[in-house]
PDB file of C-alpha atoms in Angstrom:
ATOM      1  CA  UNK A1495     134.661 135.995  63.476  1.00  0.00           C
ATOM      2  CA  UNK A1496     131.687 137.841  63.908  1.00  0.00           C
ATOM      3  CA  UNK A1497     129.621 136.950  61.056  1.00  0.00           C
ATOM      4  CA  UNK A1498     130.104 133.571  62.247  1.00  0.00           C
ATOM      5  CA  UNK A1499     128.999 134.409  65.645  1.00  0.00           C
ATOM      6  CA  UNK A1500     125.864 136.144  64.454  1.00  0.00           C
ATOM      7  CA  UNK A1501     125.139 133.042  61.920  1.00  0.00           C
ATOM      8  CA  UNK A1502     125.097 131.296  65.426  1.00  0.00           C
ATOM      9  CA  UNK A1503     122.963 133.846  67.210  1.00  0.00           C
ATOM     10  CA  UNK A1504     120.040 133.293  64.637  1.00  0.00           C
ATOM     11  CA  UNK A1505     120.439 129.693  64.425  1.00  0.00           C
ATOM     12  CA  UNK A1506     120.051 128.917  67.905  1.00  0.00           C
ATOM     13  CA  UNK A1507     116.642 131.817  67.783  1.00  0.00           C
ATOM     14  CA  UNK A1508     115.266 129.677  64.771  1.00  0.00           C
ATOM     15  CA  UNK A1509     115.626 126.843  66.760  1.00  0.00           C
ATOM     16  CA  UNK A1510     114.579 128.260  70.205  1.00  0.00           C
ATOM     17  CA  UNK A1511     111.368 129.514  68.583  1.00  0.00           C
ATOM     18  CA  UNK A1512     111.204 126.370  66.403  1.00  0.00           C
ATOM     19  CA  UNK A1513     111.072 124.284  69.997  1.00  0.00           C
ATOM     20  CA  UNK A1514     108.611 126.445  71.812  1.00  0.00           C
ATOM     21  CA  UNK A1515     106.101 126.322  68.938  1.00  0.00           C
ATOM     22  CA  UNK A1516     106.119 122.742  68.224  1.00  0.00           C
ATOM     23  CA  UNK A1517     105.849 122.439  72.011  1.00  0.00           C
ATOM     24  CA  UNK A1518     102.950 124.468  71.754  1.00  0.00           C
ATOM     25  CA  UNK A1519     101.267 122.897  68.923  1.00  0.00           C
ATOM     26  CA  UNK A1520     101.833 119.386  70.760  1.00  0.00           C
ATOM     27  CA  UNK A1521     100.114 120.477  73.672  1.00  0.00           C
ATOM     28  CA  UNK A1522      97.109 121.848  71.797  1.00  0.00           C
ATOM     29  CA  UNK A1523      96.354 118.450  69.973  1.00  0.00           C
ATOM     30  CA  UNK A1524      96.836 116.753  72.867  1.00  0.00           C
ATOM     31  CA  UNK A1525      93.944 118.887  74.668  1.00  0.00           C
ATOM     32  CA  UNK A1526      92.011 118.531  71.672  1.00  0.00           C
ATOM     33  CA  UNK A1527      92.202 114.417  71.574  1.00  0.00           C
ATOM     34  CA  UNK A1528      90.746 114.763  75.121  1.00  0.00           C
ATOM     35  CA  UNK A1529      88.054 116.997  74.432  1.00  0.00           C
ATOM     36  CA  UNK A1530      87.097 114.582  71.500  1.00  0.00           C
ATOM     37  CA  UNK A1531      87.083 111.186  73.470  1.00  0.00           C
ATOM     38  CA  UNK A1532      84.333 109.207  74.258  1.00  0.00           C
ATOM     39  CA  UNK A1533      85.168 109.581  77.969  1.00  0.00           C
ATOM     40  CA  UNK A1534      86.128 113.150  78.074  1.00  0.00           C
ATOM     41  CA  UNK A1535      82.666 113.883  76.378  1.00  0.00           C
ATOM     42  CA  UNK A1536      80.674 111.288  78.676  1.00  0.00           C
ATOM     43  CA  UNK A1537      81.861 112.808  81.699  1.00  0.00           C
ATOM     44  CA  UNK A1538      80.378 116.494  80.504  1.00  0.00           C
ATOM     45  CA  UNK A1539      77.649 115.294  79.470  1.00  0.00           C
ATOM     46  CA  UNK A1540      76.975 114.070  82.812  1.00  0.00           C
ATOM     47  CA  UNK A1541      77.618 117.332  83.954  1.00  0.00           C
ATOM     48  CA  UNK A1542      75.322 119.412  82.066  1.00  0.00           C
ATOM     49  CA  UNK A1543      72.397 117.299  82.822  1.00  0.00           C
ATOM     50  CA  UNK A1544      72.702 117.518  86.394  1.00  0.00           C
ATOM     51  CA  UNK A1545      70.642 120.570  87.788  1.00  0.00           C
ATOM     52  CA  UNK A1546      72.384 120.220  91.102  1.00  0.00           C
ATOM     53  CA  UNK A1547      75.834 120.585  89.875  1.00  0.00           C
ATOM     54  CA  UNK A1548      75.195 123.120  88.034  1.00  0.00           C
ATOM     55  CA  UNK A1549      73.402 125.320  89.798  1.00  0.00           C
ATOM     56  CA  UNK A1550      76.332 125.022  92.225  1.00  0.00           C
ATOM     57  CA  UNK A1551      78.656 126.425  89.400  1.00  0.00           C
ATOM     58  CA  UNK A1552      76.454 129.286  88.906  1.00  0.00           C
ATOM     59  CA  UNK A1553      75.999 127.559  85.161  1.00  0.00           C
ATOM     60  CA  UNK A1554      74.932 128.280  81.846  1.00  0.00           C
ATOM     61  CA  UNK A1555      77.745 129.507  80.961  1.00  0.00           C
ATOM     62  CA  UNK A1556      79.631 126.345  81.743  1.00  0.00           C
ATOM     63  CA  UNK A1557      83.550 126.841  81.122  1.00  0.00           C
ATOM     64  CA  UNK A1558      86.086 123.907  80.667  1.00  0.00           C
ATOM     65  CA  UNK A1559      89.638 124.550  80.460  1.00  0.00           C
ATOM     66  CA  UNK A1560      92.282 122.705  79.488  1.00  0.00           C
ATOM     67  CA  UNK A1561      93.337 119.418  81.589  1.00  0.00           C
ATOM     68  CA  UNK A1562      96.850 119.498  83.457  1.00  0.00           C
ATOM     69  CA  UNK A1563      98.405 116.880  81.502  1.00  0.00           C
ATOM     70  CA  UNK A1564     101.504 116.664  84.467  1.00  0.00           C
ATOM     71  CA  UNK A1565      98.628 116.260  87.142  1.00  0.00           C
ATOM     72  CA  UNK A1566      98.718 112.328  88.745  1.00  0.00           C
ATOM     73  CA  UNK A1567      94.629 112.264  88.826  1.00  0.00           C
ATOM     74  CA  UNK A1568      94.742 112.491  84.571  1.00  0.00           C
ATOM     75  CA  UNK A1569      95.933 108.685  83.501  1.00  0.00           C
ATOM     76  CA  UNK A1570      94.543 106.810  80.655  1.00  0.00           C
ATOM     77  CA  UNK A1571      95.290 103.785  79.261  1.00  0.00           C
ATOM     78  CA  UNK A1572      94.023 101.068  77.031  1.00  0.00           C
ATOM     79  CA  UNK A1573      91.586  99.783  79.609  1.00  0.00           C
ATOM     80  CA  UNK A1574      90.853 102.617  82.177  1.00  0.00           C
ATOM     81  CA  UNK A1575      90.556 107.091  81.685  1.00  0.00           C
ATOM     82  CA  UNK A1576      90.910 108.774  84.964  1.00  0.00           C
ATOM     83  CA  UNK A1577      90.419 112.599  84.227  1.00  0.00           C
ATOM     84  CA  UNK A1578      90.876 115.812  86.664  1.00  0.00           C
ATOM     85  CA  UNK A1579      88.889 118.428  84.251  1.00  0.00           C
ATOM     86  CA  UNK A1580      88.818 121.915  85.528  1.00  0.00           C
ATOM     87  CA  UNK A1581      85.390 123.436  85.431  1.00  0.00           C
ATOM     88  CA  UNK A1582      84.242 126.953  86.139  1.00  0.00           C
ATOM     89  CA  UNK A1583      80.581 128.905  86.164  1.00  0.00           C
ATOM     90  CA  UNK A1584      79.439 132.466  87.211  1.00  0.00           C
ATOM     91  CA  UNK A1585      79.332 131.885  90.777  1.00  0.00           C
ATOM     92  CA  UNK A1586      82.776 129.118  91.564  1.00  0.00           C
ATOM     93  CA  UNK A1587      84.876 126.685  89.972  1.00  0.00           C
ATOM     94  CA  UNK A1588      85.997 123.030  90.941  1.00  0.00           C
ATOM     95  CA  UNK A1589      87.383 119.951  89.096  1.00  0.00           C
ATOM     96  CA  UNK A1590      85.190 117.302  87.446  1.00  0.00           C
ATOM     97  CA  UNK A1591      86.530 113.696  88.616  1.00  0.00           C
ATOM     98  CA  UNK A1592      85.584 111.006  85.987  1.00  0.00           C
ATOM     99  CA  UNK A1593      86.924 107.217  86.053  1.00  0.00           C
ATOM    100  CA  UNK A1594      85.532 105.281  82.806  1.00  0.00           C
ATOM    101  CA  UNK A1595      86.409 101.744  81.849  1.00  0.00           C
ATOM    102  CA  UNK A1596      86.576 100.230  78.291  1.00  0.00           C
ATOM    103  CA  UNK A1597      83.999  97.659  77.563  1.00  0.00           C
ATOM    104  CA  UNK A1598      85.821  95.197  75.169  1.00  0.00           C
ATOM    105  CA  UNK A1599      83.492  93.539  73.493  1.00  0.00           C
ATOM    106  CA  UNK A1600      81.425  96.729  72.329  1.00  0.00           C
ATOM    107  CA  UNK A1601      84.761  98.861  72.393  1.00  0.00           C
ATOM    108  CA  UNK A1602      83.083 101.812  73.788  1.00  0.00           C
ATOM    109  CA  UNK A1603      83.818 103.381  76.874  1.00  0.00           C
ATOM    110  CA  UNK A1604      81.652 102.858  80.268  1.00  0.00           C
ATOM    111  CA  UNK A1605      81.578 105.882  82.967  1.00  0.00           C
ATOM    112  CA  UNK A1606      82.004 104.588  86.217  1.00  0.00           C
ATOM    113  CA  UNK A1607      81.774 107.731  88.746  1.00  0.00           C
ATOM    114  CA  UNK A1608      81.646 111.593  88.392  1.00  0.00           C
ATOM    115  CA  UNK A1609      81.835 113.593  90.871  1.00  0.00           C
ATOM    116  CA  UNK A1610      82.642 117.378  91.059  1.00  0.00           C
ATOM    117  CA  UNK A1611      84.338 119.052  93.879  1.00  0.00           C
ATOM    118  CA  UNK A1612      84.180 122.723  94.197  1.00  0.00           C
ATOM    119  CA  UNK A1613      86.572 125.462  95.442  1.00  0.00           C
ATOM    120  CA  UNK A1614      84.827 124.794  98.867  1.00  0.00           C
ATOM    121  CA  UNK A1615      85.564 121.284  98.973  1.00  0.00           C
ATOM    122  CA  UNK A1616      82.185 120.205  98.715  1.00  0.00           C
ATOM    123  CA  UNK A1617      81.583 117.156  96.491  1.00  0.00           C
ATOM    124  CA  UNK A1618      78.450 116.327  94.295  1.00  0.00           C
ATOM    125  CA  UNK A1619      78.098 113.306  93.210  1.00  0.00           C
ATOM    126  CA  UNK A1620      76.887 113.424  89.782  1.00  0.00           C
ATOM    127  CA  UNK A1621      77.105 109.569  88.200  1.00  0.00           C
ATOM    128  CA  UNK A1622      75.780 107.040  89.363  1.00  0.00           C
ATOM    129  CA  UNK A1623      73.023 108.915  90.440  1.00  0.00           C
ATOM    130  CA  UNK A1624      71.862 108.578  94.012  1.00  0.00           C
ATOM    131  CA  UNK A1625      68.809 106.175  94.669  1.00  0.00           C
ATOM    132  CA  UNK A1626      66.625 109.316  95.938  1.00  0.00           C
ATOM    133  CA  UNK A1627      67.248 110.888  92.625  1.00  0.00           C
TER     134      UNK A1627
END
């Protein structure tokens, strides 16, 4: 009876451990498909080339971390990416919000607004780009 029991005690470790790493590995592709879209990539673009933004960051070094895929702001479908991307520099951290649209004909993706709001609350608008810009 207990051979039986321990046959059971390593089965359900195998598949305990089994679970947790395929878990893992799911949510590491799915972070990397993100990082490699067209919108994801737009959006930090954006962000690097704005002196404003970063200088609020306290950046270069610019650090992105991984997206909260159970957060509501991150929803993408066939015709519309709304992303939440955590964003941190020397100095503070905020979240980069970035809502792109899929142009259909040229099947590319088109940024509609980036903005990113620090720990203070304080918003800069990074795309479009203001008129006084």
């Amino acid at each position: 009876m207990s051979r039986s029991t321990s046959l059971l005690q390593q089965m359900t470790i195998f598949v305990t451990v089994m679970t947790g790493g395929g878990c893992g590995m799911m949510y590491y592709l799915m972070q990397k498909n993100f990082a490699k879209s067209e919108y994801y990539r737009l959006a930090i673009e954006q962000l690097n080339e704005n002196s404003t933004a970063m200088a609020s960051l306290g950046a270069p070094p610019l650090k992105i971390h991984n997206i909260h895929l159970t957060d509501r702001h991150n929803r993408v479908d066939h015709t519309q990416a709304q992303l939440k991307i955590p964003v941190t520099g020397q100095k503070t951290g905020g979240y980069l919000y970035t809502t792109s649209t899929r142009d259909s004909v040229m099947n590319s993706w088109c940024l509609q607004r980036v903005a990113l709001q620090l720990r203070t609350g304080e918003i800069v608008d990074i795309f479009p780009r203001a008129e006084s810009e």
